[in-house]
Every structure is written in C-alpha cells, then in structure tokens.
PDB file of C-alpha atoms in Angstrom:
ATOM      1  CA  UNK A   1     -91.381   6.829 -26.865  1.00 53.00           C
ATOM      2  CA  UNK A   2     -89.386   3.556 -26.265  1.00 57.00           C
ATOM      3  CA  UNK A   3     -88.459   3.368 -29.840  1.00 64.00           C
ATOM      4  CA  UNK A   4     -87.183   6.930 -29.700  1.00 61.00           C
ATOM      5  CA  UNK A   5     -84.968   5.986 -26.545  1.00 58.00           C
ATOM      6  CA  UNK A   6     -83.797   3.080 -28.265  1.00 60.00           C
ATOM      7  CA  UNK A   7     -82.759   4.911 -31.499  1.00 64.00           C
ATOM      8  CA  UNK A   8     -81.029   7.594 -29.231  1.00 60.00           C
ATOM      9  CA  UNK A   9     -79.263   5.198 -27.264  1.00 61.00           C
ATOM     10  CA  UNK A  10     -77.982   3.385 -30.395  1.00 66.00           C
ATOM     11  CA  UNK A  11     -76.806   6.926 -31.784  1.00 69.00           C
ATOM     12  CA  UNK A  12     -75.322   7.432 -28.509  1.00 64.00           C
ATOM     13  CA  UNK A  13     -73.491   4.219 -28.410  1.00 62.00           C
ATOM     14  CA  UNK A  14     -72.181   4.724 -31.962  1.00 67.00           C
ATOM     15  CA  UNK A  15     -70.956   8.328 -31.181  1.00 65.00           C
ATOM     16  CA  UNK A  16     -69.409   7.195 -27.961  1.00 63.00           C
ATOM     17  CA  UNK A  17     -67.621   4.517 -30.042  1.00 68.00           C
ATOM     18  CA  UNK A  18     -66.463   6.844 -32.535  1.00 70.00           C
ATOM     19  CA  UNK A  19     -65.171   9.231 -29.924  1.00 68.00           C
ATOM     20  CA  UNK A  20     -63.297   6.438 -28.201  1.00 66.00           C
ATOM     21  CA  UNK A  21     -61.717   5.701 -31.607  1.00 70.00           C
ATOM     22  CA  UNK A  22     -60.951   9.249 -32.218  1.00 69.00           C
ATOM     23  CA  UNK A  23     -59.563   9.750 -28.804  1.00 68.00           C
ATOM     24  CA  UNK A  24     -57.429   6.582 -29.210  1.00 72.00           C
ATOM     25  CA  UNK A  25     -55.945   7.991 -32.314  1.00 74.00           C
ATOM     26  CA  UNK A  26     -55.530  11.298 -30.662  1.00 71.00           C
ATOM     27  CA  UNK A  27     -53.727   9.563 -27.765  1.00 71.00           C
ATOM     28  CA  UNK A  28     -51.371   7.794 -30.080  1.00 75.00           C
ATOM     29  CA  UNK A  29     -50.713  10.857 -32.167  1.00 73.00           C
ATOM     30  CA  UNK A  30     -49.841  12.851 -28.952  1.00 70.00           C
ATOM     31  CA  UNK A  31     -47.594  10.257 -27.653  1.00 74.00           C
ATOM     32  CA  UNK A  32     -45.937  10.019 -30.882  1.00 78.00           C
ATOM     33  CA  UNK A  33     -45.578  13.933 -30.934  1.00 75.00           C
ATOM     34  CA  UNK A  34     -44.356  13.809 -27.429  1.00 73.00           C
ATOM     35  CA  UNK A  35     -41.524  11.214 -28.427  1.00 78.00           C
ATOM     36  CA  UNK A  36     -40.585  13.411 -31.290  1.00 76.00           C
ATOM     37  CA  UNK A  37     -40.445  16.497 -29.162  1.00 74.00           C
ATOM     38  CA  UNK A  38     -38.503  14.625 -26.698  1.00 77.00           C
ATOM     39  CA  UNK A  39     -36.094  13.505 -29.327  1.00 80.00           C
ATOM     40  CA  UNK A  40     -35.851  17.096 -30.645  1.00 76.00           C
ATOM     41  CA  UNK A  41     -35.222  18.311 -27.331  1.00 74.00           C
ATOM     42  CA  UNK A  42     -32.402  15.969 -26.815  1.00 79.00           C
ATOM     43  CA  UNK A  43     -30.924  16.871 -30.150  1.00 76.00           C
ATOM     44  CA  UNK A  44     -31.178  20.441 -29.196  1.00 75.00           C
ATOM     45  CA  UNK A  45     -29.439  19.772 -25.914  1.00 77.00           C
ATOM     46  CA  UNK A  46     -26.674  18.066 -27.752  1.00 79.00           C
ATOM     47  CA  UNK A  47     -26.440  20.724 -30.439  1.00 78.00           C
ATOM     48  CA  UNK A  48     -26.117  23.473 -27.727  1.00 75.00           C
ATOM     49  CA  UNK A  49     -23.425  21.422 -25.960  1.00 80.00           C
ATOM     50  CA  UNK A  50     -21.608  21.137 -29.323  1.00 78.00           C
ATOM     51  CA  UNK A  51     -21.973  24.962 -30.027  1.00 76.00           C
ATOM     52  CA  UNK A  52     -20.576  25.741 -26.622  1.00 79.00           C
ATOM     53  CA  UNK A  53     -17.593  23.359 -27.326  1.00 81.00           C
ATOM     54  CA  UNK A  54     -17.145  25.178 -30.769  1.00 78.00           C
ATOM     55  CA  UNK A  55     -17.148  28.373 -29.054  1.00 75.00           C
ATOM     56  CA  UNK A  56     -14.579  27.283 -26.518  1.00 81.00           C
ATOM     57  CA  UNK A  57     -12.400  25.886 -29.346  1.00 78.00           C
ATOM     58  CA  UNK A  58     -12.663  29.197 -31.279  1.00 76.00           C
ATOM     59  CA  UNK A  59     -11.758  31.130 -28.176  1.00 79.00           C
ATOM     60  CA  UNK A  60      -8.744  28.920 -27.557  1.00 81.00           C
ATOM     61  CA  UNK A  61      -7.728  29.245 -31.355  1.00 78.00           C
ATOM     62  CA  UNK A  62      -7.857  32.901 -31.178  1.00 76.00           C
ATOM     63  CA  UNK A  63      -5.785  33.023 -28.105  1.00 81.00           C
ATOM     64  CA  UNK A  64      -3.259  30.743 -29.732  1.00 80.00           C
ATOM     65  CA  UNK A  65      -3.323  32.727 -32.999  1.00 76.00           C
ATOM     66  CA  UNK A  66      -2.721  35.940 -30.856  1.00 79.00           C
ATOM     67  CA  UNK A  67       0.392  34.275 -29.105  1.00 80.00           C
ATOM     68  CA  UNK A  68       1.557  33.241 -32.757  1.00 76.00           C
ATOM     69  CA  UNK A  69       1.167  36.755 -34.080  1.00 76.00           C
ATOM     70  CA  UNK A  70       3.083  38.151 -31.155  1.00 81.00           C
ATOM     71  CA  UNK A  71       5.945  35.613 -31.703  1.00 78.00           C
ATOM     72  CA  UNK A  72       5.852  36.430 -35.331  1.00 75.00           C
ATOM     73  CA  UNK A  73       5.982  40.226 -34.867  1.00 78.00           C
ATOM     74  CA  UNK A  74       8.867  39.680 -32.307  1.00 82.00           C
ATOM     75  CA  UNK A  75      10.759  37.352 -34.337  1.00 75.00           C
ATOM     76  CA  UNK A  76      10.245  39.877 -37.476  1.00 75.00           C
ATOM     77  CA  UNK A  77      11.752  42.514 -35.176  1.00 82.00           C
ATOM     78  CA  UNK A  78      14.772  40.362 -34.302  1.00 80.00           C
ATOM     79  CA  UNK A  79      15.505  39.315 -37.736  1.00 76.00           C
ATOM     80  CA  UNK A  80      15.168  43.044 -38.967  1.00 78.00           C
ATOM     81  CA  UNK A  81      17.695  43.982 -36.171  1.00 81.00           C
ATOM     82  CA  UNK A  82      20.098  41.183 -37.143  1.00 76.00           C
ATOM     83  CA  UNK A  83      19.769  42.195 -40.752  1.00 74.00           C
ATOM     84  CA  UNK A  84      20.614  45.980 -39.883  1.00 80.00           C
ATOM     85  CA  UNK A  85      23.546  44.725 -37.783  1.00 80.00           C
ATOM     86  CA  UNK A  86      24.807  42.369 -40.529  1.00 75.00           C
ATOM     87  CA  UNK A  87      24.606  45.351 -43.124  1.00 77.00           C
ATOM     88  CA  UNK A  88      26.529  47.689 -40.850  1.00 80.00           C
ATOM     89  CA  UNK A  89      29.160  44.852 -40.557  1.00 77.00           C
ATOM     90  CA  UNK A  90      29.165  44.543 -44.298  1.00 75.00           C
ATOM     91  CA  UNK A  91      29.893  48.220 -44.471  1.00 80.00           C
ATOM     92  CA  UNK A  92      32.691  48.019 -42.043  1.00 79.00           C
ATOM     93  CA  UNK A  93      34.215  45.307 -43.861  1.00 76.00           C
ATOM     94  CA  UNK A  94      33.923  47.195 -47.080  1.00 78.00           C
ATOM     95  CA  UNK A  95      35.624  50.115 -45.296  1.00 80.00           C
ATOM     96  CA  UNK A  96      38.387  47.866 -44.025  1.00 76.00           C
ATOM     97  CA  UNK A  97      38.903  46.370 -47.548  1.00 75.00           C
ATOM     98  CA  UNK A  98      39.406  50.021 -48.764  1.00 80.00           C
ATOM     99  CA  UNK A  99      42.031  50.659 -46.129  1.00 78.00           C
ATOM    100  CA  UNK A 100      43.889  47.467 -46.970  1.00 76.00           C
ATOM    101  CA  UNK A 101      43.720  48.454 -50.795  1.00 77.00           C
ATOM    102  CA  UNK A 102      45.172  51.856 -49.937  1.00 80.00           C
ATOM    103  CA  UNK A 103      47.805  50.032 -47.850  1.00 75.00           C
ATOM    104  CA  UNK A 104      48.531  48.002 -50.915  1.00 74.00           C
ATOM    105  CA  UNK A 105      48.924  51.114 -52.963  1.00 78.00           C
ATOM    106  CA  UNK A 106      51.276  52.625 -50.347  1.00 77.00           C
ATOM    107  CA  UNK A 107      53.205  49.453 -50.411  1.00 74.00           C
ATOM    108  CA  UNK A 108      53.625  49.692 -54.266  1.00 76.00           C
ATOM    109  CA  UNK A 109      54.840  53.288 -53.921  1.00 79.00           C
ATOM    110  CA  UNK A 110      57.350  52.446 -51.257  1.00 78.00           C
ATOM    111  CA  UNK A 111      58.441  49.768 -53.538  1.00 75.00           C
ATOM    112  CA  UNK A 112      59.038  52.257 -56.372  1.00 80.00           C
ATOM    113  CA  UNK A 113      61.038  54.393 -53.986  1.00 80.00           C
ATOM    114  CA  UNK A 114      63.126  51.611 -53.036  1.00 78.00           C
ATOM    115  CA  UNK A 115      63.901  51.028 -56.571  1.00 80.00           C
ATOM    116  CA  UNK A 116      65.058  54.490 -56.954  1.00 81.00           C
ATOM    117  CA  UNK A 117      67.053  54.144 -53.811  1.00 79.00           C
ATOM    118  CA  UNK A 118      68.597  50.886 -55.019  1.00 78.00           C
ATOM    119  CA  UNK A 119      69.582  52.474 -58.209  1.00 80.00           C
ATOM    120  CA  UNK A 120      71.250  55.432 -56.251  1.00 80.00           C
ATOM    121  CA  UNK A 121      73.041  52.904 -54.087  1.00 76.00           C
ATOM    122  CA  UNK A 122      74.311  50.882 -57.185  1.00 78.00           C
ATOM    123  CA  UNK A 123      75.364  54.014 -58.802  1.00 80.00           C
ATOM    124  CA  UNK A 124      77.056  55.223 -55.459  1.00 77.00           C
ATOM    125  CA  UNK A 125      78.809  51.922 -55.208  1.00 75.00           C
ATOM    126  CA  UNK A 126      80.133  52.115 -58.681  1.00 79.00           C
ATOM    127  CA  UNK A 127      81.335  55.678 -58.255  1.00 77.00           C
ATOM    128  CA  UNK A 128      83.108  54.642 -54.848  1.00 74.00           C
ATOM    129  CA  UNK A 129      84.776  51.742 -56.746  1.00 77.00           C
ATOM    130  CA  UNK A 130      86.088  54.075 -59.626  1.00 76.00           C
ATOM    131  CA  UNK A 131      87.151  56.628 -56.854  1.00 74.00           C
ATOM    132  CA  UNK A 132      89.003  53.825 -55.075  1.00 73.00           C
ATOM    133  CA  UNK A 133      90.788  53.095 -58.445  1.00 76.00           C
ATOM    134  CA  UNK A 134      91.749  56.564 -59.083  1.00 72.00           C
ATOM    135  CA  UNK A 135      92.978  56.989 -55.259  1.00 70.00           C
ATOM    136  CA  UNK A 136      95.105  53.826 -56.020  1.00 74.00           C
ATOM    137  CA  UNK A 137      96.678  55.455 -59.063  1.00 74.00           C
ATOM    138  CA  UNK A 138      97.430  58.639 -57.044  1.00 72.00           C
ATOM    139  CA  UNK A 139      99.380  56.831 -54.586  1.00 71.00           C
ATOM    140  CA  UNK A 140     100.441  58.575 -51.338  1.00 70.00           C
ATOM    141  CA  UNK A 141      98.226  61.778 -52.298  1.00 66.00           C
ATOM    142  CA  UNK A 142      95.168  59.619 -52.921  1.00 64.00           C
ATOM    143  CA  UNK A 143      95.282  57.504 -49.848  1.00 67.00           C
ATOM    144  CA  UNK A 144      92.810  59.663 -47.741  1.00 69.00           C
ATOM    145  CA  UNK A 145      90.311  59.718 -50.589  1.00 66.00           C
ATOM    146  CA  UNK A 146      90.636  56.053 -50.891  1.00 70.00           C
ATOM    147  CA  UNK A 147      89.421  55.767 -47.104  1.00 73.00           C
ATOM    148  CA  UNK A 148      86.490  57.901 -48.114  1.00 71.00           C
ATOM    149  CA  UNK A 149      85.850  55.926 -50.964  1.00 71.00           C
ATOM    150  CA  UNK A 150      85.741  52.680 -49.100  1.00 76.00           C
ATOM    151  CA  UNK A 151      83.583  54.199 -46.489  1.00 78.00           C
ATOM    152  CA  UNK A 152      81.097  55.324 -49.221  1.00 75.00           C
ATOM    153  CA  UNK A 153      81.233  51.828 -50.839  1.00 75.00           C
ATOM    154  CA  UNK A 154      80.564  50.259 -47.379  1.00 78.00           C
ATOM    155  CA  UNK A 155      77.581  52.669 -46.918  1.00 79.00           C
ATOM    156  CA  UNK A 156      76.362  51.898 -50.477  1.00 75.00           C
ATOM    157  CA  UNK A 157      76.457  48.127 -49.755  1.00 79.00           C
ATOM    158  CA  UNK A 158      74.508  48.549 -46.448  1.00 81.00           C
ATOM    159  CA  UNK A 159      72.060  50.590 -48.295  1.00 77.00           C
ATOM    160  CA  UNK A 160      71.617  47.836 -50.907  1.00 77.00           C
ATOM    161  CA  UNK A 161      71.373  45.242 -48.222  1.00 82.00           C
ATOM    162  CA  UNK A 162      68.638  47.400 -46.380  1.00 80.00           C
ATOM    163  CA  UNK A 163      66.573  47.991 -49.373  1.00 78.00           C
ATOM    164  CA  UNK A 164      66.746  44.324 -50.081  1.00 81.00           C
ATOM    165  CA  UNK A 165      65.440  43.466 -46.835  1.00 81.00           C
ATOM    166  CA  UNK A 166      62.781  46.177 -46.938  1.00 79.00           C
ATOM    167  CA  UNK A 167      61.824  44.856 -50.399  1.00 78.00           C
ATOM    168  CA  UNK A 168      61.249  41.420 -49.204  1.00 82.00           C
ATOM    169  CA  UNK A 169      59.245  42.730 -46.181  1.00 81.00           C
ATOM    170  CA  UNK A 170      57.162  44.732 -48.413  1.00 77.00           C
ATOM    171  CA  UNK A 171      56.692  41.848 -50.764  1.00 79.00           C
ATOM    172  CA  UNK A 172      55.548  39.718 -47.701  1.00 80.00           C
ATOM    173  CA  UNK A 173      53.299  42.529 -46.773  1.00 77.00           C
ATOM    174  CA  UNK A 174      51.581  42.739 -50.286  1.00 76.00           C
ATOM    175  CA  UNK A 175      51.102  38.917 -50.003  1.00 81.00           C
ATOM    176  CA  UNK A 176      49.442  39.293 -46.623  1.00 78.00           C
ATOM    177  CA  UNK A 177      47.516  42.324 -47.810  1.00 76.00           C
ATOM    178  CA  UNK A 178      46.234  40.350 -50.817  1.00 78.00           C
ATOM    179  CA  UNK A 179      45.075  37.516 -48.625  1.00 81.00           C
ATOM    180  CA  UNK A 180      43.455  40.213 -46.164  1.00 77.00           C
ATOM    181  CA  UNK A 181      41.685  41.563 -49.302  1.00 77.00           C
ATOM    182  CA  UNK A 182      40.510  38.209 -50.472  1.00 80.00           C
ATOM    183  CA  UNK A 183      39.247  37.466 -46.834  1.00 79.00           C
ATOM    184  CA  UNK A 184      37.293  40.657 -46.747  1.00 76.00           C
ATOM    185  CA  UNK A 185      35.691  40.068 -50.078  1.00 79.00           C
ATOM    186  CA  UNK A 186      34.501  36.791 -49.033  1.00 81.00           C
ATOM    187  CA  UNK A 187      33.276  38.146 -45.751  1.00 78.00           C
ATOM    188  CA  UNK A 188      31.624  40.992 -47.547  1.00 77.00           C
ATOM    189  CA  UNK A 189      29.799  38.563 -49.871  1.00 80.00           C
ATOM    190  CA  UNK A 190      28.828  36.434 -46.931  1.00 79.00           C
ATOM    191  CA  UNK A 191      27.578  39.451 -44.937  1.00 75.00           C
ATOM    192  CA  UNK A 192      25.596  40.558 -47.995  1.00 79.00           C
ATOM    193  CA  UNK A 193      24.032  36.923 -48.389  1.00 80.00           C
ATOM    194  CA  UNK A 194      23.190  37.087 -44.679  1.00 77.00           C
ATOM    195  CA  UNK A 195      21.358  40.372 -45.253  1.00 76.00           C
ATOM    196  CA  UNK A 196      19.412  38.861 -48.235  1.00 81.00           C
ATOM    197  CA  UNK A 197      18.611  35.904 -46.015  1.00 78.00           C
ATOM    198  CA  UNK A 198      17.457  38.048 -43.074  1.00 76.00           C
ATOM    199  CA  UNK A 199      15.158  40.141 -45.298  1.00 79.00           C
ATOM    200  CA  UNK A 200      13.627  37.031 -46.692  1.00 80.00           C
ATOM    201  CA  UNK A 201      13.242  35.784 -43.080  1.00 77.00           C
ATOM    202  CA  UNK A 202      11.656  39.048 -42.072  1.00 76.00           C
ATOM    203  CA  UNK A 203       9.455  38.939 -45.017  1.00 81.00           C
ATOM    204  CA  UNK A 204       8.266  35.468 -44.431  1.00 77.00           C
ATOM    205  CA  UNK A 205       7.699  36.407 -40.833  1.00 76.00           C
ATOM    206  CA  UNK A 206       5.687  39.438 -42.021  1.00 79.00           C
ATOM    207  CA  UNK A 207       3.582  37.270 -44.071  1.00 81.00           C
ATOM    208  CA  UNK A 208       2.990  34.851 -41.187  1.00 77.00           C
ATOM    209  CA  UNK A 209       1.931  37.489 -39.016  1.00 76.00           C
ATOM    210  CA  UNK A 210      -0.460  38.938 -41.606  1.00 81.00           C
ATOM    211  CA  UNK A 211      -1.930  35.579 -42.159  1.00 77.00           C
ATOM    212  CA  UNK A 212      -2.319  34.993 -38.407  1.00 75.00           C
ATOM    213  CA  UNK A 213      -4.002  38.408 -38.147  1.00 80.00           C
ATOM    214  CA  UNK A 214      -6.326  37.533 -40.705  1.00 81.00           C
ATOM    215  CA  UNK A 215      -7.118  34.083 -39.110  1.00 78.00           C
ATOM    216  CA  UNK A 216      -7.580  35.923 -35.734  1.00 76.00           C
ATOM    217  CA  UNK A 217     -10.178  38.254 -37.331  1.00 81.00           C
ATOM    218  CA  UNK A 218     -11.950  35.266 -39.056  1.00 80.00           C
ATOM    219  CA  UNK A 219     -11.864  33.400 -35.623  1.00 76.00           C
ATOM    220  CA  UNK A 220     -13.255  36.699 -33.830  1.00 79.00           C
ATOM    221  CA  UNK A 221     -16.208  36.439 -36.269  1.00 80.00           C
ATOM    222  CA  UNK A 222     -16.712  32.861 -35.811  1.00 78.00           C
ATOM    223  CA  UNK A 223     -16.623  33.387 -31.985  1.00 76.00           C
ATOM    224  CA  UNK A 224     -19.193  36.050 -32.344  1.00 80.00           C
ATOM    225  CA  UNK A 225     -21.363  33.887 -34.655  1.00 77.00           C
ATOM    226  CA  UNK A 226     -20.979  31.019 -32.367  1.00 75.00           C
ATOM    227  CA  UNK A 227     -22.024  32.959 -29.277  1.00 77.00           C
ATOM    228  CA  UNK A 228     -25.096  34.214 -31.081  1.00 78.00           C
ATOM    229  CA  UNK A 229     -25.931  30.828 -32.411  1.00 76.00           C
ATOM    230  CA  UNK A 230     -25.288  29.411 -28.807  1.00 73.00           C
ATOM    231  CA  UNK A 231     -27.812  32.173 -27.561  1.00 78.00           C
ATOM    232  CA  UNK A 232     -30.267  31.225 -30.125  1.00 75.00           C
ATOM    233  CA  UNK A 233     -29.928  27.492 -29.541  1.00 73.00           C
ATOM    234  CA  UNK A 234     -30.371  27.925 -25.733  1.00 76.00           C
ATOM    235  CA  UNK A 235     -33.516  29.920 -26.326  1.00 78.00           C
ATOM    236  CA  UNK A 236     -34.686  27.276 -28.806  1.00 76.00           C
ATOM    237  CA  UNK A 237     -34.031  24.787 -26.261  1.00 71.00           C
ATOM    238  CA  UNK A 238     -35.952  26.361 -23.716  1.00 78.00           C
ATOM    239  CA  UNK A 239     -38.862  26.797 -26.138  1.00 75.00           C
ATOM    240  CA  UNK A 240     -38.532  23.013 -26.987  1.00 74.00           C
ATOM    241  CA  UNK A 241     -38.756  22.325 -23.106  1.00 75.00           C
ATOM    242  CA  UNK A 242     -41.769  24.458 -22.820  1.00 76.00           C
ATOM    243  CA  UNK A 243     -43.463  22.655 -25.880  1.00 74.00           C
ATOM    244  CA  UNK A 244     -42.467  19.350 -24.356  1.00 70.00           C
ATOM    245  CA  UNK A 245     -44.094  20.219 -21.109  1.00 76.00           C
ATOM    246  CA  UNK A 246     -47.185  21.403 -23.045  1.00 73.00           C
ATOM    247  CA  UNK A 247     -47.113  18.074 -25.033  1.00 70.00           C
ATOM    248  CA  UNK A 248     -46.750  15.989 -21.796  1.00 73.00           C
ATOM    249  CA  UNK A 249     -49.742  17.893 -20.498  1.00 74.00           C
ATOM    250  CA  UNK A 250     -51.646  17.377 -23.764  1.00 70.00           C
ATOM    251  CA  UNK A 251     -50.780  13.596 -23.592  1.00 68.00           C
ATOM    252  CA  UNK A 252     -52.054  13.320 -20.218  1.00 72.00           C
ATOM    253  CA  UNK A 253     -55.210  15.190 -21.165  1.00 68.00           C
ATOM    254  CA  UNK A 254     -55.573  12.750 -24.229  1.00 66.00           C
ATOM    255  CA  UNK A 255     -55.266   9.842 -21.964  1.00 73.00           C
ATOM    256  CA  UNK A 256     -57.992  11.233 -19.658  1.00 71.00           C
ATOM    257  CA  UNK A 257     -60.167  12.116 -22.677  1.00 70.00           C
ATOM    258  CA  UNK A 258     -59.686   8.538 -24.038  1.00 66.00           C
ATOM    259  CA  UNK A 259     -60.695   7.152 -20.558  1.00 74.00           C
ATOM    260  CA  UNK A 260     -63.654   9.168 -20.435  1.00 70.00           C
ATOM    261  CA  UNK A 261     -64.782   8.232 -24.142  1.00 68.00           C
ATOM    262  CA  UNK A 262     -64.310   4.762 -23.153  1.00 72.00           C
ATOM    263  CA  UNK A 263     -66.344   4.896 -20.056  1.00 71.00           C
ATOM    264  CA  UNK A 264     -68.865   6.706 -22.007  1.00 70.00           C
ATOM    265  CA  UNK A 265     -69.009   4.026 -24.676  1.00 68.00           C
ATOM    266  CA  UNK A 266     -69.196   1.406 -22.044  1.00 72.00           C
ATOM    267  CA  UNK A 267     -72.157   3.360 -20.388  1.00 70.00           C
ATOM    268  CA  UNK A 268     -73.735   3.716 -23.838  1.00 68.00           C
ATOM    269  CA  UNK A 269     -73.482   0.027 -24.381  1.00 70.00           C
ATOM    270  CA  UNK A 270     -74.947  -0.863 -20.968  1.00 72.00           C
ATOM    271  CA  UNK A 271     -77.867   1.754 -21.788  1.00 68.00           C
ATOM    272  CA  UNK A 272     -78.466  -0.211 -24.913  1.00 69.00           C
ATOM    273  CA  UNK A 273     -78.635  -3.382 -23.232  1.00 73.00           C
ATOM    274  CA  UNK A 274     -81.118  -2.042 -20.709  1.00 67.00           C
ATOM    275  CA  UNK A 275     -83.176  -0.822 -23.445  1.00 65.00           C
ATOM    276  CA  UNK A 276     -83.149  -4.024 -25.280  1.00 69.00           C
ATOM    277  CA  UNK A 277     -84.191  -5.844 -22.028  1.00 69.00           C
ATOM    278  CA  UNK A 278     -87.113  -3.369 -21.482  1.00 65.00           C
ATOM    279  CA  UNK A 279     -88.253  -4.017 -24.953  1.00 60.00           C
ATOM    280  CA  UNK A 280     -88.509  -7.786 -24.304  1.00 60.00           C
TER     281      UNK A 280
END
C-alpha cells in the first residue's frame, strides 16, 4: 500500500512538474502573442490614422481640382469670346480695306477725268490764243472778240491751275490711301494671328479642363475607396482590440494556471518528502 502511494506521489510530482513546465511555456507564448497583438493594434491604429489622412488629402485634392476645372472652363469661355471679337474685328478691318481700295479706284478715275479736263483746258487755251491773234489782225472789228478770247484764255489758265491742284491732292490722297491699305493689311494679319492664338489657348484650356475632370473622377474613386478602406481598417482595429482584450485575459489565465501548476508541483514534492520520511 505504501509502495503504491509512493509510486503515485512520484507520478503526481512528475506530472506536476511537467504541467508547470507546460504552463510556463504557455504563459511565455501567451505573453509573446499579447505583445505581438499589441504591436498589431498599434500598427492598425497608425494605419487607420494614415488612411484618414489620405482620405482628407483626397477630398482636398478633389476640391482643388474642381476649382481648377471651373477656372479652366471660365478661361476657355473668355478666350473663345475674345477670339470671336477679334475675328469680328478682322472682318471689319477687311471691310474697311475694301472701302479704301474702292476709294483708291475712285481717285484713279477722278485722275483720269482730270487728265481729260486738263487736255480740254490746253486746247481751249490754244484756241483762245489763236482767236486773240486773229482778233488782232482784224483791228477795230476784232477788239470785242479779243476781249472774249482773253477771258477764255484766263478761264483756261485757271482751269489748268485748278486741275493741277486737284491732281496734287489726289496724288497725296492716293499715297495716304496706300498707307492706310498697308496698315489695314498688317492689322488684318495681326488680328488673324490673334484669332489663331486664341483658338490655340482655348484648345489648351479645354484639354486642361478635360484632364482636370479626369483627375477629379480618379480622385473621387480614390476617395470612395479610401473611405471603404477606412471603414474596414476601423472594423479591423476594433477586432484587434477585442483580440487584444481576450489575449490579455488569456495571459492572466495562463499566469493563474502557471501559479496553480507551480503550487501543485510544490505540494507533490512535499507529499513525496512526507512519503519518504514515512518509509524510513
């Protein structure tokens, strides 16, 4: 009977020591797991904060892109309106150039008419001179005719002077007209260049607006995805916190188990000591 008690106490002591060792390993493993879960929880909290920051940045980016899109659209409208006004101005300049060209033609026609008048005046002056000569030959009978011939010659001279003045003014007008035509041509060319530049600027602004809209769509998708990620991350963080709480409770239980196993081993050792004393 005593030998059976001794054998049982030995097995109990061995089992208690083994249980104590296992509980020690379990406690260490649970402590390690607790530390790892704490680190994961901290990392999840940091990641959640980062996701929130990314979400805020995405929202701010979307607002900025919206503002840029509106500015680009407004700029495109302004440039297009300016281009239309410049195109209208170019048409007006072209019309003015046509009017000046017509004035040039009219001036040339007037010059031709003046040439005819000048020729008539020359012939009239020559006829008046011949009439004066004939009147001088006629003596007293040709005196009245001589007076008329002098008046005709005087009128012819005035006509020649007037036509010369008109011709000079027409030539000056033609010079001024040609300068005006040249200026109109340069203005028209510059207006056409401005129209082309306005069209290019409007096209560039349209491309900027389209690019901004594309970025806005992408940013919207990123914002939505970030919100979903933030929601999932927050849920994971809650789960990790729950696991951390359970792990902490498990660690406390492992400590209690280890302490109980240790006390059991001490009791088993004490029992073995008493049995050995009883044997002696």
